[in-house]
XYZ file of C-alpha atoms in Angstrom:
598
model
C 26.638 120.265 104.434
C 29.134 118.048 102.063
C 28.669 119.482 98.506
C 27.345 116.938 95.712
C 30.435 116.164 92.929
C 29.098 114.346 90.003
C 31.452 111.961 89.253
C 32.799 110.386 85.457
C 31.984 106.724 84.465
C 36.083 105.826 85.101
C 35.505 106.612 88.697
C 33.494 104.071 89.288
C 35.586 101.947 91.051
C 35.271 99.029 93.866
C 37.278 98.758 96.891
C 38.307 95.923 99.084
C 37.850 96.220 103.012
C 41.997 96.595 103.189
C 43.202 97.471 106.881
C 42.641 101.526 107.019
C 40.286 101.843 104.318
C 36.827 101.887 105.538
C 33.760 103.920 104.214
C 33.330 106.125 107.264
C 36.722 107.312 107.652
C 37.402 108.127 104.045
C 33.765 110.424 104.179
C 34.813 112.136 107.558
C 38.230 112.545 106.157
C 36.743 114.095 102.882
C 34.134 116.336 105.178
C 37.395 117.445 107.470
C 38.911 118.607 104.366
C 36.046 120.579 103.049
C 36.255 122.622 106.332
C 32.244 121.679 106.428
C 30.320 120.161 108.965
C 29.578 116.789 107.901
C 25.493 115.922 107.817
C 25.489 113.344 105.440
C 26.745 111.741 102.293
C 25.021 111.950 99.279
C 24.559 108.969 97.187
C 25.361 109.854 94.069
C 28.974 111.225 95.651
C 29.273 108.292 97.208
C 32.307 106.671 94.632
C 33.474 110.273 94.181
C 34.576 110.395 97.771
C 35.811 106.971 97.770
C 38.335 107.829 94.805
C 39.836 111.310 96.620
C 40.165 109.250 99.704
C 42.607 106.826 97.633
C 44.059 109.512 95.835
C 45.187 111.732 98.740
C 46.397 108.443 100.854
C 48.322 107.759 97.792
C 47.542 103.923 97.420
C 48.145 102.602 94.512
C 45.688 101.198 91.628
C 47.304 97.580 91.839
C 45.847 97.646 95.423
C 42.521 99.480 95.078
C 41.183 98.903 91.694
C 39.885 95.558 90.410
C 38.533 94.097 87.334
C 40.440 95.585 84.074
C 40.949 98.874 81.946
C 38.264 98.790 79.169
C 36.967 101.707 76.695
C 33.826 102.648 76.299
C 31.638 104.373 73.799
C 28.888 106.140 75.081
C 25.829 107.213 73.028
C 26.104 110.654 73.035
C 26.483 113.254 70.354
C 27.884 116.854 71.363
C 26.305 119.610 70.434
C 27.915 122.919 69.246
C 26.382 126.335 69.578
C 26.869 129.607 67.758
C 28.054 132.500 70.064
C 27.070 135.063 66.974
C 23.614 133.793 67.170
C 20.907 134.102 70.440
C 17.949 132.363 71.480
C 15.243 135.327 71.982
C 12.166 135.209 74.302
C 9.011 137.100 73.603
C 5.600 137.111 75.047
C 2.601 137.336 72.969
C -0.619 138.411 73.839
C -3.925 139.059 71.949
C -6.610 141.841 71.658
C -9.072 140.913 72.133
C -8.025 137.535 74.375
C -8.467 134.412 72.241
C -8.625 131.630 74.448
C -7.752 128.591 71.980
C -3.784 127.610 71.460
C -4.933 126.061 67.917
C -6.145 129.981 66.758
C -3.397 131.912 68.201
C -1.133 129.697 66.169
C -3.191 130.349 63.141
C -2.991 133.797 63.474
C 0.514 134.147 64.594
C 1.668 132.098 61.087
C -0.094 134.493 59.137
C 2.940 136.998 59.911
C 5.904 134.579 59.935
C 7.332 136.141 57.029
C 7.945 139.093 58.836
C 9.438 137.024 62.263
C 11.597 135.645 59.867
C 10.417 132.070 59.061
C 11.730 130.269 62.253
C 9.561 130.371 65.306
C 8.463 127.943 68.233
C 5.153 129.396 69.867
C 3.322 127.102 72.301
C 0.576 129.810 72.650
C 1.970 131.776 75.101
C 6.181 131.805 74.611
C 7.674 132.959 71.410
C 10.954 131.541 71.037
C 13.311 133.211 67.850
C 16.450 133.383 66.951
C 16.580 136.536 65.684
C 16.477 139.983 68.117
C 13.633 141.811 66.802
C 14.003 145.655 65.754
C 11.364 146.953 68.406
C 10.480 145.881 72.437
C 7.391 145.707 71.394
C 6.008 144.362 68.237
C 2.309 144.929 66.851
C 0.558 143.216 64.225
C -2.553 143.011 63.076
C -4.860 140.400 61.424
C -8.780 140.576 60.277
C -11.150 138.107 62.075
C -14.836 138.088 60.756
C -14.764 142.049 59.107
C -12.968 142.685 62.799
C -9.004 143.691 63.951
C -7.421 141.083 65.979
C -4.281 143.224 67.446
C -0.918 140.776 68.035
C 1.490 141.958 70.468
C 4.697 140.688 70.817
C 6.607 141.544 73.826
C 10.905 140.996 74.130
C 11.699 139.469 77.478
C 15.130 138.278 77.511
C 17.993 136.618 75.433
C 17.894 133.068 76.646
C 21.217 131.420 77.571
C 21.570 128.577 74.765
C 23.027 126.157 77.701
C 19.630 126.463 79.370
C 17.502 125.667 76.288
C 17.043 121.650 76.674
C 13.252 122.207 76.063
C 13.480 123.879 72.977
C 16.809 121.800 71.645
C 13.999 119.006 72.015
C 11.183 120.521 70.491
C 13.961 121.252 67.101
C 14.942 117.704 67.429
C 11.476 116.737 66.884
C 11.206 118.782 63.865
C 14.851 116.972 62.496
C 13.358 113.439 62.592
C 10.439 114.776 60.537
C 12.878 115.467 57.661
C 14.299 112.384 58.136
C 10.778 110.779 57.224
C 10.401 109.359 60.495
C 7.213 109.127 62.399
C 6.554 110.169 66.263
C 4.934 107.702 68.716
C 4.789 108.205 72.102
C 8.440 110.384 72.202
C 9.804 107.991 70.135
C 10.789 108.059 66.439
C 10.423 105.475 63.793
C 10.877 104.294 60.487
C 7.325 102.823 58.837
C 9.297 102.706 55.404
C 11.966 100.326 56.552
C 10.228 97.712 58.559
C 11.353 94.274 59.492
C 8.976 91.425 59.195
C 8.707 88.684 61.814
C 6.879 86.444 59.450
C 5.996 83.472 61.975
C 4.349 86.115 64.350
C 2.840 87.982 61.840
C 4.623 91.118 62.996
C 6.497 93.912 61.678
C 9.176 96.263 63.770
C 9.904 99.408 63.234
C 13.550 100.631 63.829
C 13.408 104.001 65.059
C 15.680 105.884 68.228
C 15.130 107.967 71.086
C 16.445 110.968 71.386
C 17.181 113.586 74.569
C 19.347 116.633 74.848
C 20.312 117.868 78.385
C 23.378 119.893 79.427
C 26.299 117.975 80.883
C 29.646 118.367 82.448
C 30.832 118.291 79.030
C 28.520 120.942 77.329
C 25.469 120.215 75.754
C 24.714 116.721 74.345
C 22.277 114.647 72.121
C 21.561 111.407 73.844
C 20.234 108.483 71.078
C 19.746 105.338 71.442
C 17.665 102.475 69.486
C 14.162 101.769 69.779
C 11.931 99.430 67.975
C 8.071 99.608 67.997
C 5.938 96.286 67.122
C 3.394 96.338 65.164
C 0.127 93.464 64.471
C 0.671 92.738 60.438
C -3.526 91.957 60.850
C -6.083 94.321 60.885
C -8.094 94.667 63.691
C -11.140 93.730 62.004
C -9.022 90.455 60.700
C -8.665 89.958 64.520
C -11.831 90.505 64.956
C -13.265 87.977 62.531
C -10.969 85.415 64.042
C -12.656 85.510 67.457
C -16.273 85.927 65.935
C -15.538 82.386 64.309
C -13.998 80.700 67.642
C -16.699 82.039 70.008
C -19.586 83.384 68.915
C -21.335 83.471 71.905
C -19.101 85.615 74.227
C -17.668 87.458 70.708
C -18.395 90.918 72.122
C -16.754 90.077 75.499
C -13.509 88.614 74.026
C -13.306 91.118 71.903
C -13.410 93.610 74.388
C -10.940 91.874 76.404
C -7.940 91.473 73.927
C -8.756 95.345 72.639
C -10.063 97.669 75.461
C -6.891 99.260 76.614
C -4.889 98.303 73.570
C -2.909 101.084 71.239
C -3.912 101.276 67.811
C -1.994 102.376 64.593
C -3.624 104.199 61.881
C -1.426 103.909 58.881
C -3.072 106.678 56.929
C -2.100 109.557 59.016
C 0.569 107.159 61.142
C -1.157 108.338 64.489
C -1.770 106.163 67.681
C -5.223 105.739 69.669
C -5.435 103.896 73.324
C -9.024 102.501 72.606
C -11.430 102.815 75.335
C -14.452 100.821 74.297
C -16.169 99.438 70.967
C -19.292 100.300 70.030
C -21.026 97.288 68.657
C -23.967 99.555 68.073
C -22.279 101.644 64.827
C -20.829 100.874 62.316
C -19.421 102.431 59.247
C -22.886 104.032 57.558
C -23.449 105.193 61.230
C -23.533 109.514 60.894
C -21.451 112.028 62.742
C -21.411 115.744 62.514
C -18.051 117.516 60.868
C -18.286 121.061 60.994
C -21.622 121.882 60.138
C -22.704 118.956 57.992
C -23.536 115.412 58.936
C -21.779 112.446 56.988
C -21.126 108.710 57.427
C -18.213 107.646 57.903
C -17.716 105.575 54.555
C -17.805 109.178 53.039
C -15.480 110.821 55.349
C -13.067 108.808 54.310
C -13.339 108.734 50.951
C -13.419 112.150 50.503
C -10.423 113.337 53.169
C -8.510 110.183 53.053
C -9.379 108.425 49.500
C -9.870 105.509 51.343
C -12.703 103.292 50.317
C -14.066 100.859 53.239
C -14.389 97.214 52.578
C -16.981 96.217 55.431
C -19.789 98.294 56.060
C -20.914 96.264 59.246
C -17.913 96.379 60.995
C -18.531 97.855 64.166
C -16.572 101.100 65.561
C -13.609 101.878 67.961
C -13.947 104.591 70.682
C -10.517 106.407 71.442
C -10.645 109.334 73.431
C -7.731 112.109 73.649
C -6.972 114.545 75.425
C -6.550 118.172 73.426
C -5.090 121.368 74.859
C -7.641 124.361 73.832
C -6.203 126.780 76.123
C -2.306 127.567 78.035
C -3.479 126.049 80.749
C -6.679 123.595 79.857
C -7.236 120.419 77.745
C -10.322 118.750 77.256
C -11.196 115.262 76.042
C -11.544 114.805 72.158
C -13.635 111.345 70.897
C -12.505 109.625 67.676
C -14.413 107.025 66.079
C -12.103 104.073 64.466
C -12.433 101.491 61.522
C -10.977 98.438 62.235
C -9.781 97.379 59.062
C -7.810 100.880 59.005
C -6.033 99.875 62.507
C -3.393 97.776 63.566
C -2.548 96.713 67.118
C 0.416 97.521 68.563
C 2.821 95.995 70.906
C 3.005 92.510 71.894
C -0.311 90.380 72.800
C -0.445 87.595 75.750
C -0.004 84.581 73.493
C 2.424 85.849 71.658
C 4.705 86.595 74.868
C 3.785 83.117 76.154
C 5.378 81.505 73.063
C 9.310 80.978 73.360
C 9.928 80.444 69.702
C 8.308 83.365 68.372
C 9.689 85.619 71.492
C 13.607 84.161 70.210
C 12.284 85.330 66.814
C 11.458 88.846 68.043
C 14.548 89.348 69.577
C 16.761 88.529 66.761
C 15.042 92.333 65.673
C 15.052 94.214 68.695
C 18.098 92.767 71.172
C 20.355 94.963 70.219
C 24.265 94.478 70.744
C 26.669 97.341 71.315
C 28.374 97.305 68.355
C 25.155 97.271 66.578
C 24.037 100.450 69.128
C 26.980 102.212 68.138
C 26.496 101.714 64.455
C 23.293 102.947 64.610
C 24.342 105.851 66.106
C 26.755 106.630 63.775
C 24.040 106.119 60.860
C 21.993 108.824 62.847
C 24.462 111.499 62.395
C 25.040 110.634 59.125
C 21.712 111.151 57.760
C 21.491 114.234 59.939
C 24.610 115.760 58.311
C 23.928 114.004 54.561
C 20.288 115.690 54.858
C 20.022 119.432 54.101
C 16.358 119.697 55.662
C 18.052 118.746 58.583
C 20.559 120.657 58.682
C 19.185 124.026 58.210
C 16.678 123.421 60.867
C 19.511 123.375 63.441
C 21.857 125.944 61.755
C 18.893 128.405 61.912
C 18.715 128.085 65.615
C 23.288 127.986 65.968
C 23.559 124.800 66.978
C 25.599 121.960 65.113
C 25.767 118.421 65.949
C 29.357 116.363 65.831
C 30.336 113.061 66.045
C 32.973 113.917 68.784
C 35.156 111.404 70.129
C 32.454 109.532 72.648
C 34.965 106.855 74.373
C 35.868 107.336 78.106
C 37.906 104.883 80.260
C 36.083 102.291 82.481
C 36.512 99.220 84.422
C 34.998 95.627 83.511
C 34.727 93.918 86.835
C 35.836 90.551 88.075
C 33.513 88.118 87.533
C 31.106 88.057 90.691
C 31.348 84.647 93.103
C 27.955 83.312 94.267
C 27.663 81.689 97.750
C 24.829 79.439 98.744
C 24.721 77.312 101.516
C 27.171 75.261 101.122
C 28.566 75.942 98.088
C 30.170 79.462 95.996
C 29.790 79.087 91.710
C 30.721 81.756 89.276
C 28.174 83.679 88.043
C 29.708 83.998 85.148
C 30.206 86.565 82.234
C 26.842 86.608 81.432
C 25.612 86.906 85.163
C 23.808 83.705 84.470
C 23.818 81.479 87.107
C 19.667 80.096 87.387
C 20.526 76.495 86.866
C 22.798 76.511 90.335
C 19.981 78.455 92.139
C 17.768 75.552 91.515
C 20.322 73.057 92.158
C 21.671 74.123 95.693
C 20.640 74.696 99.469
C 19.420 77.685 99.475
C 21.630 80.132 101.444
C 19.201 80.728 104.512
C 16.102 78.527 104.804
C 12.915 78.892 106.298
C 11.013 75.397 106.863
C 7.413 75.436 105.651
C 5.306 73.918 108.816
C 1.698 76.212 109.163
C 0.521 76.700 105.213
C -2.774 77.111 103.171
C -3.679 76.353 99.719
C -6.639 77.499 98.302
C -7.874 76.073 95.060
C -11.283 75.845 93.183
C -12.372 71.948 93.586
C -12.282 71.800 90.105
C -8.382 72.600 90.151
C -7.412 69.779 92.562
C -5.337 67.925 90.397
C -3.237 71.654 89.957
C -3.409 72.123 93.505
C -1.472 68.107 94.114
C 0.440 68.634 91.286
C 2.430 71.560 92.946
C 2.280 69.813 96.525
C 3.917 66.765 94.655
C 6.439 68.814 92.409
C 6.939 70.637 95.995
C 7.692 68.178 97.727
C 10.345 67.013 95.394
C 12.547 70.555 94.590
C 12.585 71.161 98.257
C 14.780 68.379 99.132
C 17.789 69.957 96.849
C 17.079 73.399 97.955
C 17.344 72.341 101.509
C 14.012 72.898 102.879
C 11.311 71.083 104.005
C 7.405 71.223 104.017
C 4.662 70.169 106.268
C 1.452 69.159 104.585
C -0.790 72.366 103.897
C -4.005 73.317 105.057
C -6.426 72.595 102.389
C -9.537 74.702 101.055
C -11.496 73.712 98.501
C -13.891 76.506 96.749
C -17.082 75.593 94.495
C -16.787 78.834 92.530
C -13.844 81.396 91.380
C -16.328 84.335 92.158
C -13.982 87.364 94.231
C -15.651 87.082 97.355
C -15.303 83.489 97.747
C -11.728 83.879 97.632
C -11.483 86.616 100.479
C -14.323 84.630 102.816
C -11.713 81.484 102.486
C -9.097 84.022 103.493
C -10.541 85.689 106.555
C -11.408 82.173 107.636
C -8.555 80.137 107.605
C -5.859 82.669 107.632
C -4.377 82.006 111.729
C -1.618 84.139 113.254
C 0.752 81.301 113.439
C 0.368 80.794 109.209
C 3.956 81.154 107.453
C 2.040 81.813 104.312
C -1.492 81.166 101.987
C -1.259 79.944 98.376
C -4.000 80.887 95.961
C -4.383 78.659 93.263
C -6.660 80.473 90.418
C -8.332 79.074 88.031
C -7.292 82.213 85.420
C -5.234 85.504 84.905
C -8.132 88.158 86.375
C -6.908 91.539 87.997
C -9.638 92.094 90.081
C -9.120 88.799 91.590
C -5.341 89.356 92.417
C -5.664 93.054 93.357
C -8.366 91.625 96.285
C -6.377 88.733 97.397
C -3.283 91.195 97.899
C -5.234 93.672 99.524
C -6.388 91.087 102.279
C -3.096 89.376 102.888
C -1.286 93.373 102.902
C -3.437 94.850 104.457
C -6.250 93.881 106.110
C -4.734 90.424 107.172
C -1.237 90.709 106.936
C 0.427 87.783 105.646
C 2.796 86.234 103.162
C 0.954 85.042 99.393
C 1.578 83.137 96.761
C -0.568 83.774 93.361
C -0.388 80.676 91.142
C -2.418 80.526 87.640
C -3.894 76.674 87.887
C -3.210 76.571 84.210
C 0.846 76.640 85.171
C 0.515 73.689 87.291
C -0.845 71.617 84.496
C 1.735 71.907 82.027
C 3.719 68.448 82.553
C 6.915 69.606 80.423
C 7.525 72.876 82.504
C 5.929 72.003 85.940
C 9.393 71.183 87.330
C 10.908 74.334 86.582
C 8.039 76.146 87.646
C 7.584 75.063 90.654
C 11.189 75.183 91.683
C 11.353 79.492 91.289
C 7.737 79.421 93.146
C 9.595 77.978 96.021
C 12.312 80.079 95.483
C 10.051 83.162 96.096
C 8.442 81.733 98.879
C 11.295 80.900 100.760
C 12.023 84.678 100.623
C 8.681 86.009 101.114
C 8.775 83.777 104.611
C 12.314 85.116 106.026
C 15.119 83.136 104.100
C 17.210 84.266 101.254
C 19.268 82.208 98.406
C 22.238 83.535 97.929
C 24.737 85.957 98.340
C 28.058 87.747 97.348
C 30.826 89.050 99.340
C 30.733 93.120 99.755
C 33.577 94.750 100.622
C 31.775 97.765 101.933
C 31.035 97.275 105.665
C 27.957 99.458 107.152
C 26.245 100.445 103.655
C 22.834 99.737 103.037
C 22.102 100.309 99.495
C 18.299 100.488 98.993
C 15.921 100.834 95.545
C 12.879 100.325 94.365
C 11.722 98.460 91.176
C 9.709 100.324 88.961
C 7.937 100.479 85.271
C 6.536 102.107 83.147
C 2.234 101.014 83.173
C 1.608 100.820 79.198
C -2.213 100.762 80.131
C -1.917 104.472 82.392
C -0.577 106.939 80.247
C 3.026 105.640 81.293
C 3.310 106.388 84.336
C 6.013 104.853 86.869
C 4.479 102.618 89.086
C 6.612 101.411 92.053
């Protein structure tokens, strides 16, 4: 088995199919010399192996190296540890058992004089930094005229390389001096905002941070983040769509909130609403403790906030709460709206060039403007004595070490259609030519559907028009469709129209929609992936009927069709011969907890 080498950022490094130089030979050379058996190549050594092959056939860089020498500053921050000072790892247990993490870490602060002031307890794990006198420590508290016995058990002396978690938890606790304020892993700035004053936006500045232990030692990864924010109330919102649509109010409302994150200034916290209750409203009651109060009084009296609207109605947010090590359970919170502000950015907003140009100026960030951020970081981190002593108490030190390393700017890449190669310039932006030029490898569209609502007709000839006109640049040519007309935009009408006319000689079935629905697409993909597998097209009907951008639009629809039936566009010349290089595109789903989605 060949073992993994990570390799630097300066060995990155592209070679040209010169005479002896070929990917298999260098890896079975590099395997040979190993004296290992060679099973395979791992990716990630892939350039690593490629660079000792060079090296020990002693070519030259003039040869084997393109593009140019360049430095390059990296956005990490190296982090120094005290060998006089120990991470220590106790286990604490209670008698008798106490089953909620919030109590344990009650009653563990009541003796953090005596552990020496600096702790991190997750309910379970003591983590200090000081060795404490005895294996086994004892203390007591009273509970209700009763002894709750706390024992604290030594484990082991950590080894501070292997302490990521906790580096991160501290870090956490560093941006807190700093004034800055958690959301979702991420750290921002609500006192220095910038205003996006034709959006009605504000952005908070703010980075993300990450330690992890590298080839170099231990290291504080930080780059920039921003976090949008609605200037508008929800309520304001709210009012807005009451007085466009009263009738389906409740409906629209739901649609543009349900699903949405929500800022609450006063305590600078973050809710994913779930559903709003039209049915409460401020005066509505809820129990705290042992006593019932309205919500206007809540307020008032934890928050000294007094509320405005007393009809508004109420947002339902539900969290999840750990109560034990190893169980959470769901926690409800009832919202005002005029106390919440929606974050991120909504559908019209993204649809609008002008204001998106206007956002960008905030949050497209350049390098040099990375790196001075980063340098501002450590600053206030070393100009901050909070901050300081939070990582001194724990050995560790942070230093703006020397974070260049040597790298290569490649050649500008060559882009070859059919029967023509462009630059694709510094800025890899080459659109206009894609548009412009036969398309590298065409498939001709003769067996197609189209399915439209009947009201959407003139959408449905608009694209077979603007169609028929792009495709004579690009090289291809169409066939007239097979056209099916629907009465109604109902789900099942769609898939009936599907398993109907969908034959086995079909290239590929176009679904016009009337308007953006989930449901809708989800069902249509499942039919032509699944059950009938075929090539689709999704169009929103509302696309087609813009006359300024219908050119364009059409043009990268058949674009993607052409490769969704066989052909491809373009392509650049690889110097590798018999590598496959394969990925998958992934992000991050906003409306499920974050989770990749492939």
């Amino acid at each position: 088995m060949t073992q993994e080498r990570k390799f630097r950022v300066s060995e990155l490094t592209l070679f040209e199919d010169h005479g002896e130089l070929c990917l298999s030979e260098a890896v079975e050379d590099y395997a040979e010399h190993k004296n290992r058996r060679f099973c395979k190549c791992p990716l990630q050594s892939l350039f690593s192996f490629l660079l000792w092959y060079v090296n020990l056939k002693g070519t030259g860089e003039s040869k084997y190296f393109v593009g140019s020498s360049v430095n390059i500053y990296c956005n990490y921050l190296k982090l120094t540890t005290d060998v006089s000072k120990g991470i220590f790892n106790y286990e604490v247990r209670f008698f008798p058992p106490i089953d909620s993490v919030h109590l344990r870490i009650k009653y563990l602060n009541e003796h953090k004089d005596k552990l020496g002031g600096t702790k991190t307890f997750d309910g379970t794990t003591l983590y200090l930094p000081i060795l404490l006198p005895n294996k086994m420590t004892v203390f007591v508290s009273k509970v209700e005229d009763a002894e709750l016995q706390i024992r604290i058990l030594f484990k082991k002396k950590e080894d501070m390389r292997n302490c990521t978690k906790l580096y991160n938890i501290l870090f956490d606790r560093v941006m807190k001096t700093l004034n800055y304020v958690k959301l979702d892993r991420k750290h921002f700035d609500p006192l220095r905002p910038k205003i996006v004053p034709l959006a009605k936006l504000e952005v908070w500045p703010g980075y993300v941070t990450a330690v992890d232990e590298y080839k170099g030692g231990l290291m504080l990864c930080c780059d920039v983040s921003h976090r949008i924010l609605c200037r508008k109330t929800v309520l304001e919102m709210l009012v807005d769509l009451y007085q466009q649509n009263i009738e389906h109010y409740q409906e629209s409302a739901r649609k543009m909130l349900v699903g949405n994150i929500v800022l609450t200034r006063y305590n600078n916290r973050t809710y994913k609403i779930n559903e709003i209750c039209f049915d409460q409203n401020p005066k509505s009651q809820f129990q705290i403790k042992t006593v019932c109060t309205s919500y206007v009084e809540y307020y008032r009296q934890y928050h000294n906030i007094n509320i405005k609207d007393v009809n508004q109605p109420l947002l339902h947010s539900i969290k999840k709460s750990r109560t034990t090590p190893a169980e959470k359970e769901n926690v409800q919170f009832c919202l005002i709206p005029e106390l919440c502000y929606l974050t991120g950015l909504r559908d019209e907003v993204r649809s609008d060039n002008k204001l998106m140009r206007e956002i960008a100026a905030f949050t497209r960030v350049s390098p040099n403007q990375r790196q001075t951020a980063l340098n501002k970081f450590y600053e206030n981190v070393s100009r901050t004595p909070a901050a300081k002593d939070v990582l001194n108490s724990w050995g560790l030190g942070l230093t703006n070490n020397s974070n260049k390393i040597a790298g290569r700017q490649m050649d500008i890449e060559q882009i070859c259609f059919s029967k023509m190669t462009v630059s694709a310039g510094k800025t890899a932006e080459f659109s206009k030519y894609a548009v412009s030029n036969e398309m590298l490898e065409v498939v001709h569209l003769s067996k197609w559907i189209i399915i439209h609502l009947r009201n959407d007709m003139r959408a449905a000839n608009n694209l077979l028009d603007n169609m028929k006109q792009s495709c004579k640049s690009l090289g291809m040519n169409i066939s007239i469709p097979t056209m099916i007309s629907l009465d109604h935009d109902r789900i099942d009408a769609y898939i009936q129209a599907l398993r109907r006319n969908i034959t086995t000689n079909a290239q590929i079935v176009v679904c016009i929609c009337h308007n953006s629905r989930d449901d809708r697409y989800s069902a249509i993909k499942k039919i032509c992936c699944s059950e009938i597998p075929i090539p689709s097209q999704v169009i929103n009907a509302t696309t087609l009927l813009n006359e300024s951008k219908i050119r364009s639009v059409v043009q990268k629809i058949v674009l993607q069709m052409n490769c969704k039936i066989g052909g491809s566009l373009w392509t650049v010349k690889i110097p590798f011969k018999n590598v496959m290089v394969c990925g998958i595109d992934s992000y991050h789903d906003p409306s499920n907890r974050g989770k990749s989605v492939a």
